[in-house]
Amino acid sequence: MSEIFLFWRTDGEPCYTSDMPIPVSLSSLRQSRGLTQARVGELLGVTDVTIGRWEDGEGGPRPQQLQVLRGAWDMTDGDLAELVASFAPRARETA
C-alpha cells in the first residue's frame, strides 16, 4: 500500500503526492492555517500543552474534537481520514 501525502504549494493550494515525505499531521494542518497551538486548543477546549503533546505523538483528539476540526477547517472526508491515520500508528506503538 503506497502512502499519499498532502502539502501546500506556495500559492496556498493543497497538493497530494506519493513521492513527497510530508505527512498530513495536526501540526502541518495547523501551521498551514497560520494557527498557534493555543488557538487550536481554544477551539477544542484543551490547552496548548495538550496540542503540543498530540503533535509530539502523545495521544490525540477525541472523535468529537476531530469533528470540530473538520468543520472549522473545512476538511474533506479524505483529509479527516488521513489525520486520524496519523494518530493511529502511535496509539498502536504505546499499546
PDB file of C-alpha atoms in Angstrom:
ATOM      1  CA  MET A   1       0.000   0.000   0.000  1.00  0.00           C
ATOM      2  CA  SER A   2       1.513   3.320  -1.030  1.00  0.00           C
ATOM      3  CA  GLU A   3       1.225   6.399   1.128  1.00  0.00           C
ATOM      4  CA  ILE A   4      -0.382   9.609  -0.059  1.00  0.00           C
ATOM      5  CA  PHE A   5       0.990  12.847   1.342  1.00  0.00           C
ATOM      6  CA  LEU A   6      -0.592  16.284   1.465  1.00  0.00           C
ATOM      7  CA  PHE A   7       1.301  19.553   1.290  1.00  0.00           C
ATOM      8  CA  TRP A   8       0.568  23.137   0.380  1.00  0.00           C
ATOM      9  CA  ARG A   9       2.140  24.835  -2.619  1.00  0.00           C
ATOM     10  CA  THR A  10       3.489  28.368  -2.352  1.00  0.00           C
ATOM     11  CA  ASP A  11       0.223  29.675  -3.816  1.00  0.00           C
ATOM     12  CA  GLY A  12      -1.677  28.094  -0.915  1.00  0.00           C
ATOM     13  CA  GLU A  13      -3.283  25.292  -2.888  1.00  0.00           C
ATOM     14  CA  PRO A  14      -3.159  21.768  -1.428  1.00  0.00           C
ATOM     15  CA  CYS A  15      -1.347  19.071  -3.385  1.00  0.00           C
ATOM     16  CA  TYR A  16      -1.296  15.327  -2.987  1.00  0.00           C
ATOM     17  CA  THR A  17       1.669  13.187  -3.893  1.00  0.00           C
ATOM     18  CA  SER A  18       3.048   9.764  -3.138  1.00  0.00           C
ATOM     19  CA  ASP A  19       6.639  10.993  -3.553  1.00  0.00           C
ATOM     20  CA  MET A  20       6.829  13.841  -1.034  1.00  0.00           C
ATOM     21  CA  PRO A  21       7.635  12.748   2.538  1.00  0.00           C
ATOM     22  CA  ILE A  22       5.496  15.406   4.245  1.00  0.00           C
ATOM     23  CA  PRO A  23       2.704  13.501   6.007  1.00  0.00           C
ATOM     24  CA  VAL A  24      -0.603  15.018   6.989  1.00  0.00           C
ATOM     25  CA  SER A  25      -0.471  15.792  10.648  1.00  0.00           C
ATOM     26  CA  LEU A  26      -2.166  18.033  13.150  1.00  0.00           C
ATOM     27  CA  SER A  27       0.948  20.200  13.141  1.00  0.00           C
ATOM     28  CA  SER A  28       1.079  20.591   9.362  1.00  0.00           C
ATOM     29  CA  LEU A  29      -2.637  21.347   9.131  1.00  0.00           C
ATOM     30  CA  ARG A  30      -2.437  23.849  11.985  1.00  0.00           C
ATOM     31  CA  GLN A  31       0.620  25.601  10.572  1.00  0.00           C
ATOM     32  CA  SER A  32      -0.810  25.743   7.061  1.00  0.00           C
ATOM     33  CA  ARG A  33      -3.681  27.759   8.503  1.00  0.00           C
ATOM     34  CA  GLY A  34      -1.365  30.087  10.435  1.00  0.00           C
ATOM     35  CA  LEU A  35      -2.731  28.985  13.808  1.00  0.00           C
ATOM     36  CA  THR A  36      -0.929  28.645  17.104  1.00  0.00           C
ATOM     37  CA  GLN A  37      -1.248  25.651  19.394  1.00  0.00           C
ATOM     38  CA  ALA A  38      -3.051  27.946  21.829  1.00  0.00           C
ATOM     39  CA  ARG A  39      -5.691  28.920  19.234  1.00  0.00           C
ATOM     40  CA  VAL A  40      -6.346  25.300  18.268  1.00  0.00           C
ATOM     41  CA  GLY A  41      -6.546  24.448  21.956  1.00  0.00           C
ATOM     42  CA  GLU A  42      -9.189  27.144  22.460  1.00  0.00           C
ATOM     43  CA  LEU A  43     -11.166  25.734  19.543  1.00  0.00           C
ATOM     44  CA  LEU A  44     -11.070  22.212  21.009  1.00  0.00           C
ATOM     45  CA  GLY A  45     -11.374  23.090  24.695  1.00  0.00           C
ATOM     46  CA  VAL A  46      -7.872  21.927  25.665  1.00  0.00           C
ATOM     47  CA  THR A  47      -4.593  23.654  26.491  1.00  0.00           C
ATOM     48  CA  ASP A  48      -1.762  24.473  24.122  1.00  0.00           C
ATOM     49  CA  VAL A  49       0.300  21.942  26.089  1.00  0.00           C
ATOM     50  CA  THR A  50      -2.199  19.232  25.109  1.00  0.00           C
ATOM     51  CA  ILE A  51      -1.994  20.244  21.448  1.00  0.00           C
ATOM     52  CA  GLY A  52       1.801  20.082  21.680  1.00  0.00           C
ATOM     53  CA  ARG A  53       1.625  16.600  23.174  1.00  0.00           C
ATOM     54  CA  TRP A  54      -0.689  15.422  20.416  1.00  0.00           C
ATOM     55  CA  GLU A  55       1.696  16.851  17.819  1.00  0.00           C
ATOM     56  CA  ASP A  56       4.563  15.022  19.537  1.00  0.00           C
ATOM     57  CA  GLY A  57       2.710  11.709  19.336  1.00  0.00           C
ATOM     58  CA  GLU A  58       1.283  11.505  22.836  1.00  0.00           C
ATOM     59  CA  GLY A  59      -2.383  10.632  22.402  1.00  0.00           C
ATOM     60  CA  GLY A  60      -4.714  12.500  20.128  1.00  0.00           C
ATOM     61  CA  PRO A  61      -8.024  14.268  19.868  1.00  0.00           C
ATOM     62  CA  ARG A  62     -11.316  12.581  20.665  1.00  0.00           C
ATOM     63  CA  PRO A  63     -13.734  11.874  17.809  1.00  0.00           C
ATOM     64  CA  GLN A  64     -15.865  14.882  18.779  1.00  0.00           C
ATOM     65  CA  GLN A  65     -12.801  17.124  18.646  1.00  0.00           C
ATOM     66  CA  LEU A  66     -11.880  15.786  15.224  1.00  0.00           C
ATOM     67  CA  GLN A  67     -15.360  16.707  14.020  1.00  0.00           C
ATOM     68  CA  VAL A  68     -14.863  20.248  15.352  1.00  0.00           C
ATOM     69  CA  LEU A  69     -11.613  20.495  13.383  1.00  0.00           C
ATOM     70  CA  ARG A  70     -13.278  19.109  10.299  1.00  0.00           C
ATOM     71  CA  GLY A  71     -15.987  21.748  10.415  1.00  0.00           C
ATOM     72  CA  ALA A  72     -13.732  24.642  11.376  1.00  0.00           C
ATOM     73  CA  TRP A  73     -11.062  23.792   8.825  1.00  0.00           C
ATOM     74  CA  ASP A  74     -13.461  22.695   6.047  1.00  0.00           C
ATOM     75  CA  MET A  75     -11.785  19.292   5.794  1.00  0.00           C
ATOM     76  CA  THR A  76     -12.887  16.645   3.345  1.00  0.00           C
ATOM     77  CA  ASP A  77     -13.551  13.056   4.406  1.00  0.00           C
ATOM     78  CA  GLY A  78     -10.149  12.174   2.943  1.00  0.00           C
ATOM     79  CA  ASP A  79      -8.392  14.904   4.936  1.00  0.00           C
ATOM     80  CA  LEU A  80     -10.058  13.703   8.121  1.00  0.00           C
ATOM     81  CA  ALA A  81      -9.175  10.073   7.404  1.00  0.00           C
ATOM     82  CA  GLU A  82      -5.528  10.998   6.837  1.00  0.00           C
ATOM     83  CA  LEU A  83      -5.435  12.990  10.065  1.00  0.00           C
ATOM     84  CA  VAL A  84      -6.958  10.109  12.034  1.00  0.00           C
ATOM     85  CA  ALA A  85      -4.463   7.717  10.439  1.00  0.00           C
ATOM     86  CA  SER A  86      -1.615   9.962  11.579  1.00  0.00           C
ATOM     87  CA  PHE A  87      -2.571   9.231  15.200  1.00  0.00           C
ATOM     88  CA  ALA A  88      -3.293   5.503  14.759  1.00  0.00           C
ATOM     89  CA  PRO A  89       0.295   4.142  14.416  1.00  0.00           C
ATOM     90  CA  ARG A  90       1.424   5.968  17.530  1.00  0.00           C
ATOM     91  CA  ALA A  91      -1.519   4.634  19.506  1.00  0.00           C
ATOM     92  CA  ARG A  92      -0.622   1.061  18.472  1.00  0.00           C
ATOM     93  CA  GLU A  93       3.023   1.591  19.450  1.00  0.00           C
ATOM     94  CA  THR A  94       2.054   2.543  23.000  1.00  0.00           C
ATOM     95  CA  ALA A  95      -0.472  -0.263  23.441  1.00  0.00           C
TER      96      ALA A  95
END
